[in-house]
Amino acid sequence: AQTVTQSQPEMSVQEAETVTLSCTYDTSESDYYLFWYKQPPSRQMILVIRQEAYKQQNATENRFSVNFQKAAKSFSLKISDSQLGDAAMYFCAYRSGSSGSARQLTFGSGTQLTVLP
Amino acid sequence: NAGVMQNPRHLVRRRGQEARLRCSPMKGHSHVYWYRQLPEEGLKFMVYLQKENIIDESGMPKERFSAEFPKEGPSILRIQQVVRGDSAAYFCASSDRGGSYEQYFGPGTRLTVT
């Protein structure tokens, strides 16, 4: 079974600075997808960024980028120019890409990000 | 294009009562997933359904929990004889006909058992 580990329960960053959230995962599959979701106080789950395992290039979405290290099974999220609105719980998630396999997301335990003004 | 709808947003039930949670997927989506988030934890998969079929219920507790996604109408997650440990946020997500890997989440239903 796949597992996702987020070893930082809490992180803080100064507004306009950069912060990196860590995520590691364990899988025997070669085809899969990785995601970062944001959960603000409203509790709505918002997709921040996704990465296909077969792509070597790291995904980027505006101020959000990932460092995907497939051999090390590491998938960290970097938030540049942090804003107050970035404060939220961030979840790393894994999904198998093999046809016929389970399609559910496996989530880590989350990292609570605080942005300091 | 309306997003995933869940209702009610908040539900209070006394121990032993039944809870029915509803999820309307995004327009055109025929795949529905239910997840549960216990306090201070990440989301845990419960069940995956397509119209009129349960595809994977490996995350569902064996007793008291059931789910359906009828041909017409929303998907329903039903919890019979609720206990305090069922208190959690229940999220529904949907994806499109092609099995896109992107799941769109609803706002969740917060169930409180008193």
PDB file of N, CA, C and O in Angstrom, chain A residues 6 33 35 37 39 41-47 50-52 54-55 89 91 94-97 101-110 112, chain B residues 4 9 31 33 35 37-38 40-45 48 50 56 58 89 91 95-108 110:
ATOM      1  N   GLN A   6       4.223  13.513   5.830  1.00  0.00           N
ATOM      2  CA  GLN A   6       4.587  14.926   5.971  1.00  0.00           C
ATOM      3  C   GLN A   6       5.138  15.083   7.381  1.00  0.00           C
ATOM      4  O   GLN A   6       4.398  14.945   8.353  1.00  0.00           O
ATOM      5  N   TYR A  33       0.646   9.914  -9.785  1.00  0.00           N
ATOM      6  CA  TYR A  33       0.532  11.367  -9.756  1.00  0.00           C
ATOM      7  C   TYR A  33       0.688  11.833  -8.307  1.00  0.00           C
ATOM      8  O   TYR A  33       0.278  11.138  -7.373  1.00  0.00           O
ATOM      9  N   PHE A  35       0.162  15.363  -5.729  1.00  0.00           N
ATOM     10  CA  PHE A  35      -0.593  16.606  -5.628  1.00  0.00           C
ATOM     11  C   PHE A  35      -0.262  17.319  -4.315  1.00  0.00           C
ATOM     12  O   PHE A  35       0.090  16.696  -3.323  1.00  0.00           O
ATOM     13  N   TYR A  37      -2.576  19.903  -1.975  1.00  0.00           N
ATOM     14  CA  TYR A  37      -3.856  20.550  -1.754  1.00  0.00           C
ATOM     15  C   TYR A  37      -3.710  21.527  -0.591  1.00  0.00           C
ATOM     16  O   TYR A  37      -2.978  21.302   0.360  1.00  0.00           O
ATOM     17  N   GLN A  39      -5.932  23.606   2.359  1.00  0.00           N
ATOM     18  CA  GLN A  39      -7.202  23.634   3.082  1.00  0.00           C
ATOM     19  C   GLN A  39      -7.207  24.847   4.016  1.00  0.00           C
ATOM     20  O   GLN A  39      -6.666  24.783   5.115  1.00  0.00           O
ATOM     21  N   PRO A  41      -9.112  27.864   6.444  1.00  0.00           N
ATOM     22  CA  PRO A  41     -10.080  27.697   7.542  1.00  0.00           C
ATOM     23  C   PRO A  41     -11.491  27.353   7.071  1.00  0.00           C
ATOM     24  O   PRO A  41     -12.247  26.744   7.811  1.00  0.00           O
ATOM     25  N   SER A  42     -11.839  27.714   5.857  1.00  0.00           N
ATOM     26  CA  SER A  42     -13.162  27.346   5.323  1.00  0.00           C
ATOM     27  C   SER A  42     -13.298  25.836   5.127  1.00  0.00           C
ATOM     28  O   SER A  42     -14.406  25.335   4.920  1.00  0.00           O
ATOM     29  N   ARG A  43     -12.186  25.129   5.157  1.00  0.00           N
ATOM     30  CA  ARG A  43     -12.103  23.667   5.020  1.00  0.00           C
ATOM     31  C   ARG A  43     -12.275  23.177   3.577  1.00  0.00           C
ATOM     32  O   ARG A  43     -12.213  21.981   3.329  1.00  0.00           O
ATOM     33  N   GLN A  44     -12.473  24.094   2.644  1.00  0.00           N
ATOM     34  CA  GLN A  44     -12.558  23.693   1.238  1.00  0.00           C
ATOM     35  C   GLN A  44     -11.196  23.182   0.777  1.00  0.00           C
ATOM     36  O   GLN A  44     -10.185  23.816   1.024  1.00  0.00           O
ATOM     37  N   MET A  45     -11.163  22.050   0.117  1.00  0.00           N
ATOM     38  CA  MET A  45      -9.918  21.493  -0.414  1.00  0.00           C
ATOM     39  C   MET A  45      -9.649  22.106  -1.787  1.00  0.00           C
ATOM     40  O   MET A  45     -10.464  21.965  -2.710  1.00  0.00           O
ATOM     41  N   ILE A  46      -8.517  22.765  -1.916  1.00  0.00           N
ATOM     42  CA  ILE A  46      -8.174  23.471  -3.147  1.00  0.00           C
ATOM     43  C   ILE A  46      -6.902  22.863  -3.723  1.00  0.00           C
ATOM     44  O   ILE A  46      -5.881  22.783  -3.035  1.00  0.00           O
ATOM     45  N   LEU A  47      -6.961  22.437  -4.980  1.00  0.00           N
ATOM     46  CA  LEU A  47      -5.773  21.890  -5.621  1.00  0.00           C
ATOM     47  C   LEU A  47      -4.783  23.007  -5.919  1.00  0.00           C
ATOM     48  O   LEU A  47      -5.124  23.987  -6.560  1.00  0.00           O
ATOM     49  N   ARG A  50      -0.002  19.861  -9.318  1.00  0.00           N
ATOM     50  CA  ARG A  50       0.094  18.425  -9.524  1.00  0.00           C
ATOM     51  C   ARG A  50       1.330  18.100 -10.362  1.00  0.00           C
ATOM     52  O   ARG A  50       1.804  18.933 -11.121  1.00  0.00           O
ATOM     53  N   GLN A  51       1.790  16.873 -10.174  1.00  0.00           N
ATOM     54  CA  GLN A  51       2.998  16.421 -10.867  1.00  0.00           C
ATOM     55  C   GLN A  51       2.779  14.992 -11.368  1.00  0.00           C
ATOM     56  O   GLN A  51       2.359  14.122 -10.591  1.00  0.00           O
ATOM     57  N   GLU A  52       3.038  14.762 -12.638  1.00  0.00           N
ATOM     58  CA  GLU A  52       2.989  13.406 -13.174  1.00  0.00           C
ATOM     59  C   GLU A  52       4.360  12.769 -12.986  1.00  0.00           C
ATOM     60  O   GLU A  52       5.375  13.390 -13.298  1.00  0.00           O
ATOM     61  N   TYR A  54       5.922  10.593 -14.614  1.00  0.00           N
ATOM     62  CA  TYR A  54       6.728  10.342 -15.813  1.00  0.00           C
ATOM     63  C   TYR A  54       7.405  11.611 -16.336  1.00  0.00           C
ATOM     64  O   TYR A  54       8.259  11.555 -17.210  1.00  0.00           O
ATOM     65  N   LYS A  55       6.997  12.754 -15.798  1.00  0.00           N
ATOM     66  CA  LYS A  55       7.598  14.010 -16.235  1.00  0.00           C
ATOM     67  C   LYS A  55       8.793  14.352 -15.359  1.00  0.00           C
ATOM     68  O   LYS A  55       8.691  14.379 -14.132  1.00  0.00           O
ATOM     69  N   MET A  89      -3.773  24.793   5.934  1.00  0.00           N
ATOM     70  CA  MET A  89      -3.206  23.451   6.076  1.00  0.00           C
ATOM     71  C   MET A  89      -2.902  22.962   4.668  1.00  0.00           C
ATOM     72  O   MET A  89      -3.746  23.085   3.776  1.00  0.00           O
ATOM     73  N   PHE A  91      -1.812  19.707   2.303  1.00  0.00           N
ATOM     74  CA  PHE A  91      -1.751  18.256   2.247  1.00  0.00           C
ATOM     75  C   PHE A  91      -1.067  17.799   0.968  1.00  0.00           C
ATOM     76  O   PHE A  91      -1.389  18.272  -0.125  1.00  0.00           O
ATOM     77  N   TYR A  94      -1.138  11.337  -3.047  1.00  0.00           N
ATOM     78  CA  TYR A  94      -0.646  10.400  -4.068  1.00  0.00           C
ATOM     79  C   TYR A  94      -1.834   9.716  -4.724  1.00  0.00           C
ATOM     80  O   TYR A  94      -2.832   9.395  -4.071  1.00  0.00           O
ATOM     81  N   ARG A  95      -1.704   9.478  -6.035  1.00  0.00           N
ATOM     82  CA  ARG A  95      -2.719   8.702  -6.735  1.00  0.00           C
ATOM     83  C   ARG A  95      -2.035   7.801  -7.748  1.00  0.00           C
ATOM     84  O   ARG A  95      -1.175   8.253  -8.497  1.00  0.00           O
ATOM     85  N   SER A  96      -2.436   6.547  -7.766  1.00  0.00           N
ATOM     86  CA  SER A  96      -1.889   5.604  -8.733  1.00  0.00           C
ATOM     87  C   SER A  96      -2.298   5.998 -10.149  1.00  0.00           C
ATOM     88  O   SER A  96      -3.395   6.516 -10.357  1.00  0.00           O
ATOM     89  N   GLY A  97      -1.415   5.740 -11.107  1.00  0.00           N
ATOM     90  CA  GLY A  97      -1.731   6.044 -12.497  1.00  0.00           C
ATOM     91  C   GLY A  97      -1.983   4.824 -13.332  1.00  0.00           C
ATOM     92  O   GLY A  97      -2.334   4.926 -14.507  1.00  0.00           O
ATOM     93  N   SER A 101      -6.270   0.298 -11.563  1.00  0.00           N
ATOM     94  CA  SER A 101      -5.892   0.339 -10.153  1.00  0.00           C
ATOM     95  C   SER A 101      -6.782   1.321  -9.402  1.00  0.00           C
ATOM     96  O   SER A 101      -7.594   2.023  -9.981  1.00  0.00           O
ATOM     97  N   ALA A 102      -6.605   1.351  -8.097  1.00  0.00           N
ATOM     98  CA  ALA A 102      -7.384   2.259  -7.276  1.00  0.00           C
ATOM     99  C   ALA A 102      -7.141   3.702  -7.707  1.00  0.00           C
ATOM    100  O   ALA A 102      -6.023   4.082  -8.017  1.00  0.00           O
ATOM    101  N   ARG A 103      -8.210   4.466  -7.724  1.00  0.00           N
ATOM    102  CA  ARG A 103      -8.085   5.852  -8.176  1.00  0.00           C
ATOM    103  C   ARG A 103      -8.185   6.852  -7.035  1.00  0.00           C
ATOM    104  O   ARG A 103      -8.204   8.048  -7.267  1.00  0.00           O
ATOM    105  N   GLN A 104      -8.283   6.326  -5.816  1.00  0.00           N
ATOM    106  CA  GLN A 104      -8.443   7.272  -4.723  1.00  0.00           C
ATOM    107  C   GLN A 104      -7.125   7.951  -4.407  1.00  0.00           C
ATOM    108  O   GLN A 104      -6.049   7.472  -4.734  1.00  0.00           O
ATOM    109  N   LEU A 105      -7.237   9.090  -3.746  1.00  0.00           N
ATOM    110  CA  LEU A 105      -6.083   9.824  -3.275  1.00  0.00           C
ATOM    111  C   LEU A 105      -5.679   9.318  -1.890  1.00  0.00           C
ATOM    112  O   LEU A 105      -6.524   9.053  -1.051  1.00  0.00           O
ATOM    113  N   THR A 106      -4.384   9.204  -1.682  1.00  0.00           N
ATOM    114  CA  THR A 106      -3.831   8.910  -0.364  1.00  0.00           C
ATOM    115  C   THR A 106      -3.162  10.176   0.142  1.00  0.00           C
ATOM    116  O   THR A 106      -2.246  10.696  -0.517  1.00  0.00           O
ATOM    117  N   PHE A 107      -3.603  10.659   1.285  1.00  0.00           N
ATOM    118  CA  PHE A 107      -3.140  11.934   1.801  1.00  0.00           C
ATOM    119  C   PHE A 107      -2.130  11.761   2.925  1.00  0.00           C
ATOM    120  O   PHE A 107      -2.176  10.789   3.689  1.00  0.00           O
ATOM    121  N   GLY A 108      -1.241  12.761   3.040  1.00  0.00           N
ATOM    122  CA  GLY A 108      -0.404  12.871   4.221  1.00  0.00           C
ATOM    123  C   GLY A 108      -1.202  13.508   5.354  1.00  0.00           C
ATOM    124  O   GLY A 108      -2.369  13.869   5.194  1.00  0.00           O
ATOM    125  N   SER A 109      -0.541  13.681   6.487  1.00  0.00           N
ATOM    126  CA  SER A 109      -1.225  14.200   7.680  1.00  0.00           C
ATOM    127  C   SER A 109      -1.305  15.721   7.706  1.00  0.00           C
ATOM    128  O   SER A 109      -1.995  16.286   8.560  1.00  0.00           O
ATOM    129  N   GLY A 110      -0.634  16.386   6.789  1.00  0.00           N
ATOM    130  CA  GLY A 110      -0.780  17.825   6.664  1.00  0.00           C
ATOM    131  C   GLY A 110       0.296  18.634   7.367  1.00  0.00           C
ATOM    132  O   GLY A 110       0.920  18.187   8.332  1.00  0.00           O
ATOM    133  N   GLN A 112       0.526  22.630   8.809  1.00  0.00           N
ATOM    134  CA  GLN A 112      -0.166  23.899   9.052  1.00  0.00           C
ATOM    135  C   GLN A 112       0.807  25.047   8.814  1.00  0.00           C
ATOM    136  O   GLN A 112       1.801  25.178   9.541  1.00  0.00           O
TER     137      GLN A 112
ATOM    138  N   VAL B   4     -18.707  21.028  -7.043  1.00  0.00           N
ATOM    139  CA  VAL B   4     -19.276  19.916  -6.293  1.00  0.00           C
ATOM    140  C   VAL B   4     -20.086  20.484  -5.121  1.00  0.00           C
ATOM    141  O   VAL B   4     -19.587  21.342  -4.389  1.00  0.00           O
ATOM    142  N   ARG B   9     -24.160  21.347   5.163  1.00  0.00           N
ATOM    143  CA  ARG B   9     -22.781  21.710   5.497  1.00  0.00           C
ATOM    144  C   ARG B   9     -22.463  21.305   6.928  1.00  0.00           C
ATOM    145  O   ARG B   9     -21.331  20.938   7.241  1.00  0.00           O
ATOM    146  N   HIS B  31     -17.953  10.081 -11.666  1.00  0.00           N
ATOM    147  CA  HIS B  31     -17.161   9.366 -10.668  1.00  0.00           C
ATOM    148  C   HIS B  31     -17.206  10.163  -9.369  1.00  0.00           C
ATOM    149  O   HIS B  31     -16.934  11.369  -9.379  1.00  0.00           O
ATOM    150  N   TYR B  33     -16.112  10.174  -5.130  1.00  0.00           N
ATOM    151  CA  TYR B  33     -15.288   9.623  -4.056  1.00  0.00           C
ATOM    152  C   TYR B  33     -15.734  10.266  -2.754  1.00  0.00           C
ATOM    153  O   TYR B  33     -15.995  11.460  -2.709  1.00  0.00           O
ATOM    154  N   TYR B  35     -14.452  10.886   1.245  1.00  0.00           N
ATOM    155  CA  TYR B  35     -13.313  10.878   2.160  1.00  0.00           C
ATOM    156  C   TYR B  35     -13.790  11.357   3.532  1.00  0.00           C
ATOM    157  O   TYR B  35     -14.707  12.164   3.632  1.00  0.00           O
ATOM    158  N   GLN B  37     -12.389  13.092   7.203  1.00  0.00           N
ATOM    159  CA  GLN B  37     -11.290  13.781   7.884  1.00  0.00           C
ATOM    160  C   GLN B  37     -11.622  13.869   9.370  1.00  0.00           C
ATOM    161  O   GLN B  37     -12.490  14.646   9.774  1.00  0.00           O
ATOM    162  N   LEU B  38     -10.928  13.060  10.147  1.00  0.00           N
ATOM    163  CA  LEU B  38     -11.073  13.153  11.592  1.00  0.00           C
ATOM    164  C   LEU B  38     -10.316  14.378  12.095  1.00  0.00           C
ATOM    165  O   LEU B  38      -9.395  14.853  11.416  1.00  0.00           O
ATOM    166  N   GLU B  40      -7.762  16.909  13.353  1.00  0.00           N
ATOM    167  CA  GLU B  40      -6.297  16.949  13.358  1.00  0.00           C
ATOM    168  C   GLU B  40      -5.665  15.878  12.472  1.00  0.00           C
ATOM    169  O   GLU B  40      -4.491  15.534  12.655  1.00  0.00           O
ATOM    170  N   GLU B  41      -6.392  15.367  11.507  1.00  0.00           N
ATOM    171  CA  GLU B  41      -5.829  14.346  10.629  1.00  0.00           C
ATOM    172  C   GLU B  41      -6.043  14.706   9.162  1.00  0.00           C
ATOM    173  O   GLU B  41      -6.794  15.630   8.837  1.00  0.00           O
ATOM    174  N   GLY B  42      -5.375  13.972   8.282  1.00  0.00           N
ATOM    175  CA  GLY B  42      -5.589  14.130   6.845  1.00  0.00           C
ATOM    176  C   GLY B  42      -6.844  13.392   6.416  1.00  0.00           C
ATOM    177  O   GLY B  42      -7.495  12.707   7.204  1.00  0.00           O
ATOM    178  N   LEU B  43      -7.183  13.543   5.145  1.00  0.00           N
ATOM    179  CA  LEU B  43      -8.366  12.875   4.607  1.00  0.00           C
ATOM    180  C   LEU B  43      -8.062  11.400   4.349  1.00  0.00           C
ATOM    181  O   LEU B  43      -6.987  11.052   3.856  1.00  0.00           O
ATOM    182  N   LYS B  44      -9.049  10.561   4.647  1.00  0.00           N
ATOM    183  CA  LYS B  44      -8.906   9.120   4.419  1.00  0.00           C
ATOM    184  C   LYS B  44     -10.006   8.669   3.470  1.00  0.00           C
ATOM    185  O   LYS B  44     -11.182   8.982   3.671  1.00  0.00           O
ATOM    186  N   PHE B  45      -9.619   7.927   2.463  1.00  0.00           N
ATOM    187  CA  PHE B  45     -10.550   7.417   1.466  1.00  0.00           C
ATOM    188  C   PHE B  45     -11.562   6.465   2.100  1.00  0.00           C
ATOM    189  O   PHE B  45     -11.210   5.636   2.948  1.00  0.00           O
ATOM    190  N   TYR B  48     -15.486   4.657  -3.516  1.00  0.00           N
ATOM    191  CA  TYR B  48     -15.459   5.207  -4.870  1.00  0.00           C
ATOM    192  C   TYR B  48     -16.635   4.614  -5.631  1.00  0.00           C
ATOM    193  O   TYR B  48     -16.810   3.405  -5.672  1.00  0.00           O
ATOM    194  N   GLN B  50     -19.317   4.912  -9.197  1.00  0.00           N
ATOM    195  CA  GLN B  50     -19.793   5.454 -10.461  1.00  0.00           C
ATOM    196  C   GLN B  50     -21.308   5.286 -10.450  1.00  0.00           C
ATOM    197  O   GLN B  50     -21.860   4.627  -9.567  1.00  0.00           O
ATOM    198  N   ASP B  56     -15.145   0.693  -5.431  1.00  0.00           N
ATOM    199  CA  ASP B  56     -14.143   0.363  -4.414  1.00  0.00           C
ATOM    200  C   ASP B  56     -14.639   0.878  -3.074  1.00  0.00           C
ATOM    201  O   ASP B  56     -14.817   2.078  -2.925  1.00  0.00           O
ATOM    202  N   SER B  58     -13.114  -0.192  -0.145  1.00  0.00           N
ATOM    203  CA  SER B  58     -12.102  -0.736   0.763  1.00  0.00           C
ATOM    204  C   SER B  58     -11.858   0.133   1.996  1.00  0.00           C
ATOM    205  O   SER B  58     -11.341  -0.340   2.994  1.00  0.00           O
ATOM    206  N   ALA B  89     -15.345  15.560   9.461  1.00  0.00           N
ATOM    207  CA  ALA B  89     -15.755  16.229   8.230  1.00  0.00           C
ATOM    208  C   ALA B  89     -15.739  15.191   7.115  1.00  0.00           C
ATOM    209  O   ALA B  89     -14.762  14.446   6.970  1.00  0.00           O
ATOM    210  N   PHE B  91     -15.928  14.602   3.105  1.00  0.00           N
ATOM    211  CA  PHE B  91     -15.752  15.293   1.839  1.00  0.00           C
ATOM    212  C   PHE B  91     -16.107  14.376   0.678  1.00  0.00           C
ATOM    213  O   PHE B  91     -15.808  13.179   0.683  1.00  0.00           O
ATOM    214  N   SER B  95     -14.829  13.314 -10.400  1.00  0.00           N
ATOM    215  CA  SER B  95     -13.969  13.442 -11.572  1.00  0.00           C
ATOM    216  C   SER B  95     -14.795  13.082 -12.797  1.00  0.00           C
ATOM    217  O   SER B  95     -15.890  12.531 -12.702  1.00  0.00           O
ATOM    218  N   ASP B  96     -14.228  13.370 -13.966  1.00  0.00           N
ATOM    219  CA  ASP B  96     -15.051  13.282 -15.172  1.00  0.00           C
ATOM    220  C   ASP B  96     -15.118  11.876 -15.746  1.00  0.00           C
ATOM    221  O   ASP B  96     -14.535  10.937 -15.268  1.00  0.00           O
ATOM    222  N   ARG B  97     -15.877  11.740 -16.810  1.00  0.00           N
ATOM    223  CA  ARG B  97     -16.166  10.436 -17.405  1.00  0.00           C
ATOM    224  C   ARG B  97     -14.900   9.703 -17.785  1.00  0.00           C
ATOM    225  O   ARG B  97     -14.803   8.495 -17.696  1.00  0.00           O
ATOM    226  N   GLY B  98     -13.902  10.470 -18.230  1.00  0.00           N
ATOM    227  CA  GLY B  98     -12.679   9.834 -18.700  1.00  0.00           C
ATOM    228  C   GLY B  98     -11.769   9.367 -17.600  1.00  0.00           C
ATOM    229  O   GLY B  98     -10.690   8.874 -17.861  1.00  0.00           O
ATOM    230  N   GLY B  99     -12.193   9.493 -16.365  1.00  0.00           N
ATOM    231  CA  GLY B  99     -11.331   9.058 -15.278  1.00  0.00           C
ATOM    232  C   GLY B  99     -10.149   9.973 -15.094  1.00  0.00           C
ATOM    233  O   GLY B  99      -9.081   9.549 -14.699  1.00  0.00           O
ATOM    234  N   SER B 100     -10.329  11.251 -15.370  1.00  0.00           N
ATOM    235  CA  SER B 100      -9.260  12.220 -15.173  1.00  0.00           C
ATOM    236  C   SER B 100      -8.678  12.101 -13.783  1.00  0.00           C
ATOM    237  O   SER B 100      -9.368  11.843 -12.825  1.00  0.00           O
ATOM    238  N   TYR B 101      -7.403  12.302 -13.701  1.00  0.00           N
ATOM    239  CA  TYR B 101      -6.783  12.159 -12.394  1.00  0.00           C
ATOM    240  C   TYR B 101      -7.079  13.317 -11.469  1.00  0.00           C
ATOM    241  O   TYR B 101      -6.748  13.285 -10.310  1.00  0.00           O
ATOM    242  N   GLU B 102      -7.713  14.355 -11.963  1.00  0.00           N
ATOM    243  CA  GLU B 102      -7.992  15.493 -11.104  1.00  0.00           C
ATOM    244  C   GLU B 102      -9.348  15.331 -10.448  1.00  0.00           C
ATOM    245  O   GLU B 102     -10.356  15.173 -11.121  1.00  0.00           O
ATOM    246  N   GLN B 103      -9.362  15.350  -9.137  1.00  0.00           N
ATOM    247  CA  GLN B 103     -10.597  15.253  -8.373  1.00  0.00           C
ATOM    248  C   GLN B 103     -10.931  16.635  -7.822  1.00  0.00           C
ATOM    249  O   GLN B 103     -10.087  17.308  -7.247  1.00  0.00           O
ATOM    250  N   TYR B 104     -12.178  17.014  -7.985  1.00  0.00           N
ATOM    251  CA  TYR B 104     -12.661  18.299  -7.509  1.00  0.00           C
ATOM    252  C   TYR B 104     -13.472  18.061  -6.239  1.00  0.00           C
ATOM    253  O   TYR B 104     -14.396  17.257  -6.234  1.00  0.00           O
ATOM    254  N   PHE B 105     -13.106  18.793  -5.201  1.00  0.00           N
ATOM    255  CA  PHE B 105     -13.721  18.554  -3.898  1.00  0.00           C
ATOM    256  C   PHE B 105     -14.887  19.496  -3.626  1.00  0.00           C
ATOM    257  O   PHE B 105     -14.883  20.666  -4.028  1.00  0.00           O
ATOM    258  N   GLY B 106     -15.857  18.961  -2.896  1.00  0.00           N
ATOM    259  CA  GLY B 106     -16.920  19.779  -2.348  1.00  0.00           C
ATOM    260  C   GLY B 106     -16.471  20.428  -1.052  1.00  0.00           C
ATOM    261  O   GLY B 106     -15.362  20.176  -0.572  1.00  0.00           O
ATOM    262  N   PRO B 107     -17.328  21.262  -0.459  1.00  0.00           N
ATOM    263  CA  PRO B 107     -16.958  21.996   0.757  1.00  0.00           C
ATOM    264  C   PRO B 107     -16.993  21.146   2.021  1.00  0.00           C
ATOM    265  O   PRO B 107     -16.564  21.594   3.071  1.00  0.00           O
ATOM    266  N   GLY B 108     -17.523  19.925   1.921  1.00  0.00           N
ATOM    267  CA  GLY B 108     -17.552  19.041   3.078  1.00  0.00           C
ATOM    268  C   GLY B 108     -18.807  19.198   3.919  1.00  0.00           C
ATOM    269  O   GLY B 108     -19.491  20.228   3.886  1.00  0.00           O
ATOM    270  N   ARG B 110     -19.741  18.735   7.943  1.00  0.00           N
ATOM    271  CA  ARG B 110     -19.208  18.492   9.292  1.00  0.00           C
ATOM    272  C   ARG B 110     -20.285  17.830  10.124  1.00  0.00           C
ATOM    273  O   ARG B 110     -21.326  18.437  10.390  1.00  0.00           O
TER     274      ARG B 110
END
